[in-house]
C-alpha cells in the first residue's frame, strides 16, 4: 500500500498497527472534522511511532484526533493570507516588489491539517469546499511569462502549490526552460515537502531527480540560482530516506533551505526545535524560516500564542551559529507579508491582538490574534 487516502485503508492500517480502539475512533472523528483530505505516503507511515501514536509529532500533522481540536477564533479565514487579493494573473501571487509566487498545482502526496492554502489544496472535504484551478496549466504558464516580461524588476520566482513533486515532468520542464530564457530572472525556487513525503523521487534513478539535475546545470550556466525550499517540521521527518534525498540534491550543488511551521504539540518546545535544526544542519539543509502558524480554520489546536513563539525564539538564540539560526516570522493576515515576529507596534492583552505594520502594503490593518485558549486564560 503506497498511498493511503481511503478511510477503510486507514482503518486497516490502524488495526495492523494495534492502535487502541479509543484512539481509532477519536481519529476517525478527527478526520471527519478536518479541513484537509486524508492522504498519507509510505514514508509518513514508517516515521510515525505507532506505539506512542497519541503523542506522535508526525501523526499529529496528518491524522488529527477529535479530542485535540479547539474552538476556532472568530477571525480565522480560509485564505488567511489574502492571496487571492494579490493574484495578478491566474496562479501568480505578486506581493513583494521583486518576487512572485506561482501556484503550479493543487495536489500533494499527503495533506497537512494546518495547510495555509486549505482554500485550494487537495480534494474538498466535508468541512471545506476547495477552490478549483480554472485555467489549464499551459495557459497559466503563458500568463506568468507575459507578466514577467512586463515586469522586468521581478527577478525571483518561487514555484509552489500544492506540491510540484507530483507535477507532470514535461510540463515542469517546459516551465523551467521558459523561465530560464528570461534574462531578468536570477533565482528560481521550488517549494516541496517531497523530501519527506516521497524521498525516492530524489534518488538518482528517478526521472524527477534527473529533471532537477539537468535544469540545475542549465540554469546555472544562465546565471540563475535554482534551489529547493523544503518543509520539515520535526527531526523525526529526517529519517534515513529523507536524508538520502537531501544528500542527492546537495551533492549536485543544489541548495536546500527549510521552512518550518511552529506547531503546538509537534515542535513548539526548545528540545524539539534544537533537534530539528541539528538534523537539518546534519543533512546540509539551511534552516531558513520558522513561521508563526497562520490563522486558518479547523486547526486551532496547533497555534501557539505569539508570546510563546517569542520566548522560543529567544531561547534558540546562541544555540547554533548565526547562519544556522532560522528567522521567526509571522505572515500577516490581510496580505501584509512576512514580518519579524518581534516587530508588532501594539499588543492588546484583553483580546490577544497584535498590531503590525506591513513593509509591502500601506492599507492595513494587519492584526494577528492569539488563540482563544490564551486570551481566555489571561482575562
Ligand atoms: C513567502 C513568499 C515569497 C518568498 O519570500 P522569501 O522571503 O523571499 O522567501 C514570495 N511571494 C509570496 C507571496 C510569499 O508568500
Ligand atoms: S505539503 Fe504544503 S501545500 Fe501540501 S498540504 Fe502540506 S502544507 Fe499544504
Short mmCIF file of C-alpha atoms and ligand atoms in Angstrom, two decimals:
data_model
loop_
_atom_site.label_atom_id
_atom_site.label_comp_id
_atom_site.label_asym_id
_atom_site.label_seq_id
_atom_site.Cartn_x
_atom_site.Cartn_y
_atom_site.Cartn_z
CA UNK A 1 0.00 0.00 0.00
CA UNK A 2 1.87 3.07 -1.21
CA UNK A 3 -0.62 5.87 -0.61
CA UNK A 4 -3.43 5.79 1.95
CA UNK A 5 -6.37 8.02 1.11
CA UNK A 6 -9.43 5.86 1.88
CA UNK A 7 -10.84 5.68 5.35
CA UNK A 8 -11.13 1.85 5.02
CA UNK A 9 -7.40 1.60 4.29
CA UNK A 10 -6.62 3.78 7.28
CA UNK A 11 -8.90 1.61 9.46
CA UNK A 12 -6.98 -1.47 8.33
CA UNK A 13 -3.63 0.21 8.97
CA UNK A 14 -4.72 1.18 12.49
CA UNK A 15 -5.70 -2.41 13.18
CA UNK A 16 -2.41 -3.72 11.75
CA UNK A 17 -0.51 -1.28 13.97
CA UNK A 18 -2.51 -2.41 17.01
CA UNK A 19 -3.90 1.06 17.70
CA UNK A 20 -6.25 1.05 20.68
CA UNK A 21 -9.91 1.28 19.69
CA UNK A 22 -10.42 4.54 21.59
CA UNK A 23 -7.71 6.24 19.54
CA UNK A 24 -9.06 4.76 16.32
CA UNK A 25 -12.49 6.22 16.98
CA UNK A 26 -11.03 9.54 18.10
CA UNK A 27 -9.01 9.70 14.86
CA UNK A 28 -11.90 8.83 12.55
CA UNK A 29 -13.93 11.62 14.17
CA UNK A 30 -10.95 13.99 13.91
CA UNK A 31 -10.53 13.28 10.21
CA UNK A 32 -14.22 13.97 9.59
CA UNK A 33 -13.72 17.45 11.09
CA UNK A 34 -10.50 18.18 9.18
CA UNK A 35 -10.15 20.92 6.58
CA UNK A 36 -7.72 18.79 4.59
CA UNK A 37 -8.32 15.45 2.88
CA UNK A 38 -6.96 12.18 4.28
CA UNK A 39 -3.76 11.17 2.49
CA UNK A 40 -0.53 9.57 3.71
CA UNK A 41 2.56 8.20 1.97
CA UNK A 42 4.51 5.12 2.98
CA UNK A 43 7.38 7.20 4.40
CA UNK A 44 4.98 9.07 6.70
CA UNK A 45 3.50 5.78 7.92
CA UNK A 46 7.03 4.47 8.53
CA UNK A 47 8.12 7.52 10.51
CA UNK A 48 5.14 7.53 12.90
CA UNK A 49 5.76 5.74 16.19
CA UNK A 50 2.54 3.72 16.30
CA UNK A 51 3.20 2.53 19.84
CA UNK A 52 3.00 6.13 21.04
CA UNK A 53 0.60 7.31 18.38
CA UNK A 54 -1.40 9.61 20.67
CA UNK A 55 1.58 11.92 21.20
CA UNK A 56 3.50 11.28 17.98
CA UNK A 57 4.54 14.61 16.40
CA UNK A 58 4.22 13.32 12.83
CA UNK A 59 0.84 11.64 13.36
CA UNK A 60 -0.49 14.93 14.74
CA UNK A 61 0.21 16.75 11.46
CA UNK A 62 -1.83 14.41 9.26
CA UNK A 63 -4.26 12.46 11.43
CA UNK A 64 -6.00 14.79 13.89
CA UNK A 65 -7.82 13.38 16.90
CA UNK A 66 -11.25 14.87 17.60
CA UNK A 67 -10.20 15.24 21.23
CA UNK A 68 -7.35 17.56 20.22
CA UNK A 69 -9.50 20.06 18.33
CA UNK A 70 -10.27 23.51 19.68
CA UNK A 71 -12.84 26.16 19.00
CA UNK A 72 -11.91 28.43 16.09
CA UNK A 73 -11.06 32.06 16.72
CA UNK A 74 -13.75 34.23 15.04
CA UNK A 75 -11.16 35.98 12.85
CA UNK A 76 -9.74 32.91 11.14
CA UNK A 77 -10.11 32.73 7.34
CA UNK A 78 -9.61 30.02 4.74
CA UNK A 79 -7.45 32.34 2.64
CA UNK A 80 -5.87 33.83 5.76
CA UNK A 81 -3.03 35.49 3.85
CA UNK A 82 -5.42 37.05 1.30
CA UNK A 83 -3.50 35.50 -1.55
CA UNK A 84 -6.47 35.83 -3.84
CA UNK A 85 -6.26 39.63 -3.49
CA UNK A 86 -2.67 39.61 -4.72
CA UNK A 87 -3.30 37.20 -7.59
CA UNK A 88 -2.31 39.31 -10.60
CA UNK A 89 -2.89 36.64 -13.24
CA UNK A 90 -4.17 33.09 -12.71
CA UNK A 91 -1.92 31.31 -10.19
CA UNK A 92 0.54 34.22 -9.85
CA UNK A 93 0.73 35.95 -6.45
CA UNK A 94 2.69 39.21 -6.60
CA UNK A 95 3.12 40.63 -3.09
CA UNK A 96 6.79 41.69 -2.85
CA UNK A 97 8.38 44.07 -5.36
CA UNK A 98 10.95 41.74 -6.94
CA UNK A 99 9.47 38.27 -6.50
CA UNK A 100 6.40 36.26 -7.40
CA UNK A 101 4.85 33.06 -6.16
CA UNK A 102 3.50 30.72 -8.83
CA UNK A 103 0.95 28.10 -7.76
CA UNK A 104 1.62 25.22 -10.07
CA UNK A 105 -0.91 22.64 -8.90
CA UNK A 106 -3.29 21.85 -6.06
CA UNK A 107 -2.38 18.30 -5.14
CA UNK A 108 0.19 16.92 -2.67
CA UNK A 109 1.35 13.39 -1.86
CA UNK A 110 -0.08 13.92 1.65
CA UNK A 111 -2.19 16.61 3.27
CA UNK A 112 -1.15 18.57 6.37
CA UNK A 113 -4.03 19.58 8.65
CA UNK A 114 -2.61 23.08 9.17
CA UNK A 115 -2.08 23.84 5.46
CA UNK A 116 -2.09 27.58 4.89
CA UNK A 117 -3.64 27.10 1.46
CA UNK A 118 -6.50 24.94 2.69
CA UNK A 119 -8.87 27.00 0.48
CA UNK A 120 -7.25 25.39 -2.55
CA UNK A 121 -5.12 22.36 -1.82
CA UNK A 122 -6.40 18.80 -2.19
CA UNK A 123 -9.86 17.36 -2.71
CA UNK A 124 -12.83 19.03 -0.99
CA UNK A 125 -13.70 17.69 2.45
CA UNK A 126 -16.91 17.68 4.48
CA UNK A 127 -15.59 20.84 6.13
CA UNK A 128 -14.12 22.80 3.21
CA UNK A 129 -15.23 23.17 -0.38
CA UNK A 130 -11.95 23.80 -2.23
CA UNK A 131 -11.40 26.33 -4.99
CA UNK A 132 -10.83 24.91 -8.42
CA UNK A 133 -7.93 25.84 -10.68
CA UNK A 134 -9.85 27.31 -13.56
CA UNK A 135 -7.28 27.61 -16.28
CA UNK A 136 -5.26 24.79 -17.88
CA UNK A 137 -1.58 24.66 -16.93
CA UNK A 138 -0.20 25.86 -20.27
CA UNK A 139 -2.35 28.98 -20.23
CA UNK A 140 -1.33 29.78 -16.67
CA UNK A 141 2.34 29.45 -17.63
CA UNK A 142 1.74 31.75 -20.60
CA UNK A 143 0.14 34.27 -18.23
CA UNK A 144 3.09 34.05 -15.84
CA UNK A 145 5.64 34.58 -18.63
CA UNK A 146 3.76 37.55 -20.07
CA UNK A 147 3.54 39.09 -16.62
CA UNK A 148 7.27 38.61 -16.02
CA UNK A 149 8.08 40.17 -19.38
CA UNK A 150 6.04 43.25 -18.47
CA UNK A 151 7.69 43.45 -15.02
CA UNK A 152 11.43 43.24 -15.57
CA UNK A 153 12.09 44.19 -11.93
CA UNK A 154 10.89 40.70 -10.86
CA UNK A 155 13.97 38.50 -10.63
CA UNK A 156 12.87 35.75 -8.25
CA UNK A 157 10.19 33.11 -8.90
CA UNK A 158 9.01 30.78 -6.17
CA UNK A 159 7.09 27.79 -7.52
CA UNK A 160 4.76 26.08 -5.09
CA UNK A 161 1.23 24.71 -4.93
CA UNK A 162 0.20 22.03 -3.90
CA UNK A 163 3.40 20.12 -4.29
CA UNK A 164 5.28 20.16 -7.58
CA UNK A 165 6.79 16.77 -6.83
CA UNK A 166 3.54 15.50 -8.39
CA UNK A 167 3.73 17.74 -11.47
CA UNK A 168 3.82 16.14 -14.89
CA UNK A 169 7.51 16.21 -15.73
CA UNK A 170 7.28 17.57 -19.30
CA UNK A 171 5.13 20.45 -18.01
CA UNK A 172 7.58 21.28 -15.21
CA UNK A 173 10.44 21.06 -17.69
CA UNK A 174 8.70 23.44 -20.10
CA UNK A 175 8.04 25.91 -17.29
CA UNK A 176 11.67 25.90 -16.10
CA UNK A 177 13.00 26.14 -19.65
CA UNK A 178 10.78 29.12 -20.42
CA UNK A 179 11.70 30.86 -17.16
CA UNK A 180 15.39 30.21 -17.78
CA UNK A 181 15.19 32.06 -21.07
CA UNK A 182 14.14 35.30 -19.37
CA UNK A 183 17.28 37.37 -18.78
CA UNK A 184 15.53 39.22 -15.92
CA UNK A 185 15.25 36.10 -13.70
CA UNK A 186 18.06 35.46 -11.22
CA UNK A 187 16.51 32.89 -8.90
CA UNK A 188 14.04 30.02 -9.26
CA UNK A 189 12.97 28.24 -6.10
CA UNK A 190 10.92 25.07 -5.89
CA UNK A 191 8.86 24.63 -2.73
CA UNK A 192 8.19 21.00 -1.87
CA UNK A 193 7.57 18.66 1.02
CA UNK A 194 8.60 15.79 -1.24
CA UNK A 195 11.91 15.14 0.51
CA UNK A 196 9.87 13.77 3.39
CA UNK A 197 6.74 12.54 1.57
CA UNK A 198 8.35 10.82 -1.44
CA UNK A 199 12.12 10.72 -0.86
CA UNK A 200 12.65 8.14 -3.60
CA UNK A 201 11.69 10.80 -6.20
CA UNK A 202 15.02 12.49 -5.41
CA UNK A 203 17.17 9.39 -5.88
CA UNK A 204 19.45 9.18 -8.90
CA UNK A 205 17.47 6.67 -10.92
CA UNK A 206 14.21 8.62 -10.69
CA UNK A 207 13.11 10.84 -13.61
CA UNK A 208 12.26 13.65 -11.17
CA UNK A 209 15.87 13.67 -9.93
CA UNK A 210 17.14 13.68 -13.49
CA UNK A 211 14.99 16.67 -14.36
CA UNK A 212 16.25 18.63 -11.34
CA UNK A 213 19.88 17.74 -12.12
CA UNK A 214 19.57 18.81 -15.75
CA UNK A 215 17.70 22.03 -15.00
CA UNK A 216 20.09 22.99 -12.22
CA UNK A 217 23.09 22.80 -14.55
CA UNK A 218 21.36 24.55 -17.43
CA UNK A 219 20.04 27.36 -15.21
CA UNK A 220 23.42 27.77 -13.54
CA UNK A 221 25.02 28.38 -16.94
CA UNK A 222 22.48 31.11 -17.47
CA UNK A 223 23.38 32.71 -14.12
CA UNK A 224 20.19 31.62 -12.36
CA UNK A 225 20.25 30.09 -8.89
CA UNK A 226 17.97 27.06 -8.87
CA UNK A 227 17.21 25.94 -5.32
CA UNK A 228 14.78 23.95 -3.22
CA UNK A 229 12.64 25.10 -0.31
CA UNK A 230 11.87 22.11 1.85
CA UNK A 231 9.33 21.83 4.64
CA UNK A 232 10.38 19.75 7.64
CA UNK A 233 8.67 20.32 10.96
CA UNK A 234 10.22 17.67 13.18
CA UNK A 235 13.57 15.85 13.43
CA UNK A 236 11.78 12.50 13.04
CA UNK A 237 10.87 13.51 9.48
CA UNK A 238 14.57 13.42 8.58
CA UNK A 239 14.80 9.64 8.54
CA UNK A 240 17.46 7.85 6.51
CA UNK A 241 15.45 8.08 3.27
CA UNK A 242 14.81 11.82 3.63
CA UNK A 243 18.46 12.37 4.48
CA UNK A 244 19.50 10.44 1.39
CA UNK A 245 17.08 12.50 -0.71
CA UNK A 246 18.63 15.72 0.61
CA UNK A 247 22.16 14.39 0.02
CA UNK A 248 21.35 13.58 -3.59
CA UNK A 249 20.41 17.22 -4.18
CA UNK A 250 23.19 18.88 -2.22
CA UNK A 251 25.80 16.69 -3.89
CA UNK A 252 24.58 18.06 -7.22
CA UNK A 253 25.21 21.54 -5.80
CA UNK A 254 21.54 22.39 -5.23
CA UNK A 255 20.93 24.44 -2.09
CA UNK A 256 18.07 23.41 0.18
CA UNK A 257 16.53 25.92 2.55
CA UNK A 258 13.95 24.72 5.02
CA UNK A 259 10.73 26.27 6.21
CA UNK A 260 9.08 25.07 9.40
CA UNK A 261 5.63 25.84 10.75
CA UNK A 262 5.65 26.22 14.52
CA UNK A 263 3.04 23.73 15.75
CA UNK A 264 1.91 23.27 19.33
CA UNK A 265 2.37 19.65 20.42
CA UNK A 266 4.65 18.97 17.44
CA UNK A 267 7.69 21.22 17.61
CA UNK A 268 6.82 24.24 19.80
CA UNK A 269 9.33 23.44 22.52
CA UNK A 270 13.05 24.10 22.73
CA UNK A 271 14.31 20.46 22.62
CA UNK A 272 12.20 19.72 19.50
CA UNK A 273 13.43 22.82 17.69
CA UNK A 274 17.03 22.11 18.64
CA UNK A 275 16.75 18.53 17.42
CA UNK A 276 15.12 19.68 14.19
CA UNK A 277 17.79 22.27 13.45
CA UNK A 278 20.58 19.81 14.29
CA UNK A 279 19.03 17.24 11.93
CA UNK A 280 18.65 19.83 9.14
CA UNK A 281 22.24 21.01 9.51
CA UNK A 282 23.49 17.41 9.51
CA UNK A 283 21.65 16.91 6.20
CA UNK A 284 23.18 20.11 4.74
CA UNK A 285 19.82 21.88 4.77
CA UNK A 286 19.78 25.55 5.72
CA UNK A 287 17.21 26.39 8.44
CA UNK A 288 15.52 29.38 6.79
CA UNK A 289 12.17 30.33 8.34
CA UNK A 290 10.07 29.33 11.31
CA UNK A 291 6.52 30.50 10.75
CA UNK A 292 4.06 31.56 13.35
CA UNK A 293 1.11 29.40 12.31
CA UNK A 294 -1.33 31.16 10.02
CA UNK A 295 -4.86 31.95 11.13
CA UNK A 296 -6.55 29.18 9.15
CA UNK A 297 -9.71 27.46 10.44
CA UNK A 298 -10.10 23.92 11.83
CA UNK A 299 -6.50 23.61 13.07
CA UNK A 300 -6.64 25.91 16.06
CA UNK A 301 -5.09 23.39 18.46
CA UNK A 302 -1.76 23.87 16.65
CA UNK A 303 -1.47 27.62 17.16
CA UNK A 304 0.86 28.97 19.82
CA UNK A 305 0.47 32.43 21.28
CA UNK A 306 2.86 34.96 19.83
CA UNK A 307 4.47 35.33 23.25
CA UNK A 308 5.25 31.60 23.35
CA UNK A 309 6.87 31.91 19.93
CA UNK A 310 8.92 34.91 21.00
CA UNK A 311 10.09 33.03 24.09
CA UNK A 312 11.20 30.09 21.94
CA UNK A 313 12.95 32.38 19.52
CA UNK A 314 14.89 33.97 22.39
CA UNK A 315 15.79 30.59 23.84
CA UNK A 316 17.12 29.48 20.50
CA UNK A 317 19.49 32.44 20.22
CA UNK A 318 23.06 31.24 20.55
CA UNK A 319 22.21 27.51 20.41
CA UNK A 320 23.54 27.38 16.86
CA UNK A 321 25.77 29.55 14.77
CA UNK A 322 24.01 32.60 13.35
CA UNK A 323 23.71 31.18 9.85
CA UNK A 324 22.00 28.08 11.24
CA UNK A 325 19.53 30.09 13.29
CA UNK A 326 16.22 30.41 11.44
CA UNK A 327 14.26 33.62 11.31
CA UNK A 328 10.92 33.62 13.13
CA UNK A 329 8.24 35.31 11.06
CA UNK A 330 4.53 35.88 11.01
CA UNK A 331 2.94 36.08 7.58
CA UNK A 332 0.49 38.90 8.25
CA UNK A 333 -3.21 38.30 7.68
CA UNK A 334 -4.71 40.66 5.10
CA UNK A 335 -1.73 40.17 2.79
CA UNK A 336 0.84 42.17 4.78
CA UNK A 337 3.62 39.69 4.04
CA UNK A 338 6.28 38.03 6.17
CA UNK A 339 7.35 40.11 9.15
CA UNK A 340 9.71 39.53 12.05
CA UNK A 341 7.57 38.27 14.96
CA UNK A 342 9.05 40.89 17.29
CA UNK A 343 8.05 43.81 15.08
CA UNK A 344 4.50 44.46 16.32
CA UNK A 345 3.62 48.05 17.18
CA UNK A 346 0.98 47.38 19.81
CA UNK A 347 -0.42 44.47 21.84
CA UNK A 348 -3.90 44.43 23.36
CA UNK A 349 -3.89 41.93 26.15
CA UNK A 350 -7.68 41.68 26.68
CA UNK A 351 -8.25 40.47 23.12
CA UNK A 352 -4.82 38.94 22.43
CA UNK A 353 -4.36 41.23 19.43
CA UNK A 354 -1.01 42.18 17.93
CA UNK A 355 -0.94 45.17 15.58
CA UNK A 356 1.75 45.15 12.91
CA UNK A 357 2.78 47.38 10.04
CA UNK A 358 3.40 45.86 6.66
CA UNK A 359 6.56 46.51 4.68
CA UNK A 360 4.76 45.93 1.40
CA UNK A 361 1.33 47.50 1.86
CA UNK A 362 0.09 50.83 3.11
CA UNK A 363 -3.50 49.86 3.87
CA UNK A 364 -3.99 47.67 6.91
CA UNK A 365 -4.97 46.78 9.43
CA UNK A 366 -2.54 43.90 9.92
CA UNK A 367 -3.60 42.10 13.06
CA UNK A 368 -2.59 38.72 14.39
CA UNK A 369 -4.72 37.22 17.18
CA UNK A 370 -3.73 34.77 19.86
CA UNK A 371 -5.88 31.63 20.10
CA UNK A 372 -8.94 31.93 22.35
CA UNK A 373 -7.30 29.46 24.74
CA UNK A 374 -4.70 32.17 25.54
CA UNK A 375 -6.86 35.27 25.67
CA UNK A 376 -9.35 33.42 27.92
CA UNK A 377 -6.55 32.35 30.25
CA UNK A 378 -5.25 35.89 30.55
CA UNK A 379 -8.54 37.66 31.34
C1 LIG B 1 6.98 33.74 1.05
C2 LIG B 1 6.63 34.34 -0.22
C3 LIG B 1 7.62 34.65 -1.17
C4 LIG B 1 9.09 34.37 -0.93
O1 LIG B 1 9.57 35.11 0.16
P1 LIG B 1 11.08 35.00 0.67
O2 LIG B 1 11.08 35.77 1.94
O3 LIG B 1 11.94 35.63 -0.37
O4 LIG B 1 11.40 33.56 0.85
C5 LIG B 1 7.22 35.25 -2.34
N1 LIG B 1 5.92 35.55 -2.57
C6 LIG B 1 4.95 35.28 -1.68
C7 LIG B 1 3.54 35.64 -1.99
C8 LIG B 1 5.27 34.65 -0.47
O5 LIG B 1 4.30 34.36 0.41
S1 LIG B 2 2.58 19.82 1.63
FE1 LIG B 2 2.34 22.06 1.75
S2 LIG B 2 0.70 22.55 0.29
FE2 LIG B 2 0.60 20.32 0.69
S3 LIG B 2 -0.86 20.09 2.36
FE3 LIG B 2 1.17 20.23 3.31
S4 LIG B 2 1.40 22.42 3.79
FE4 LIG B 2 -0.28 22.26 2.28
#
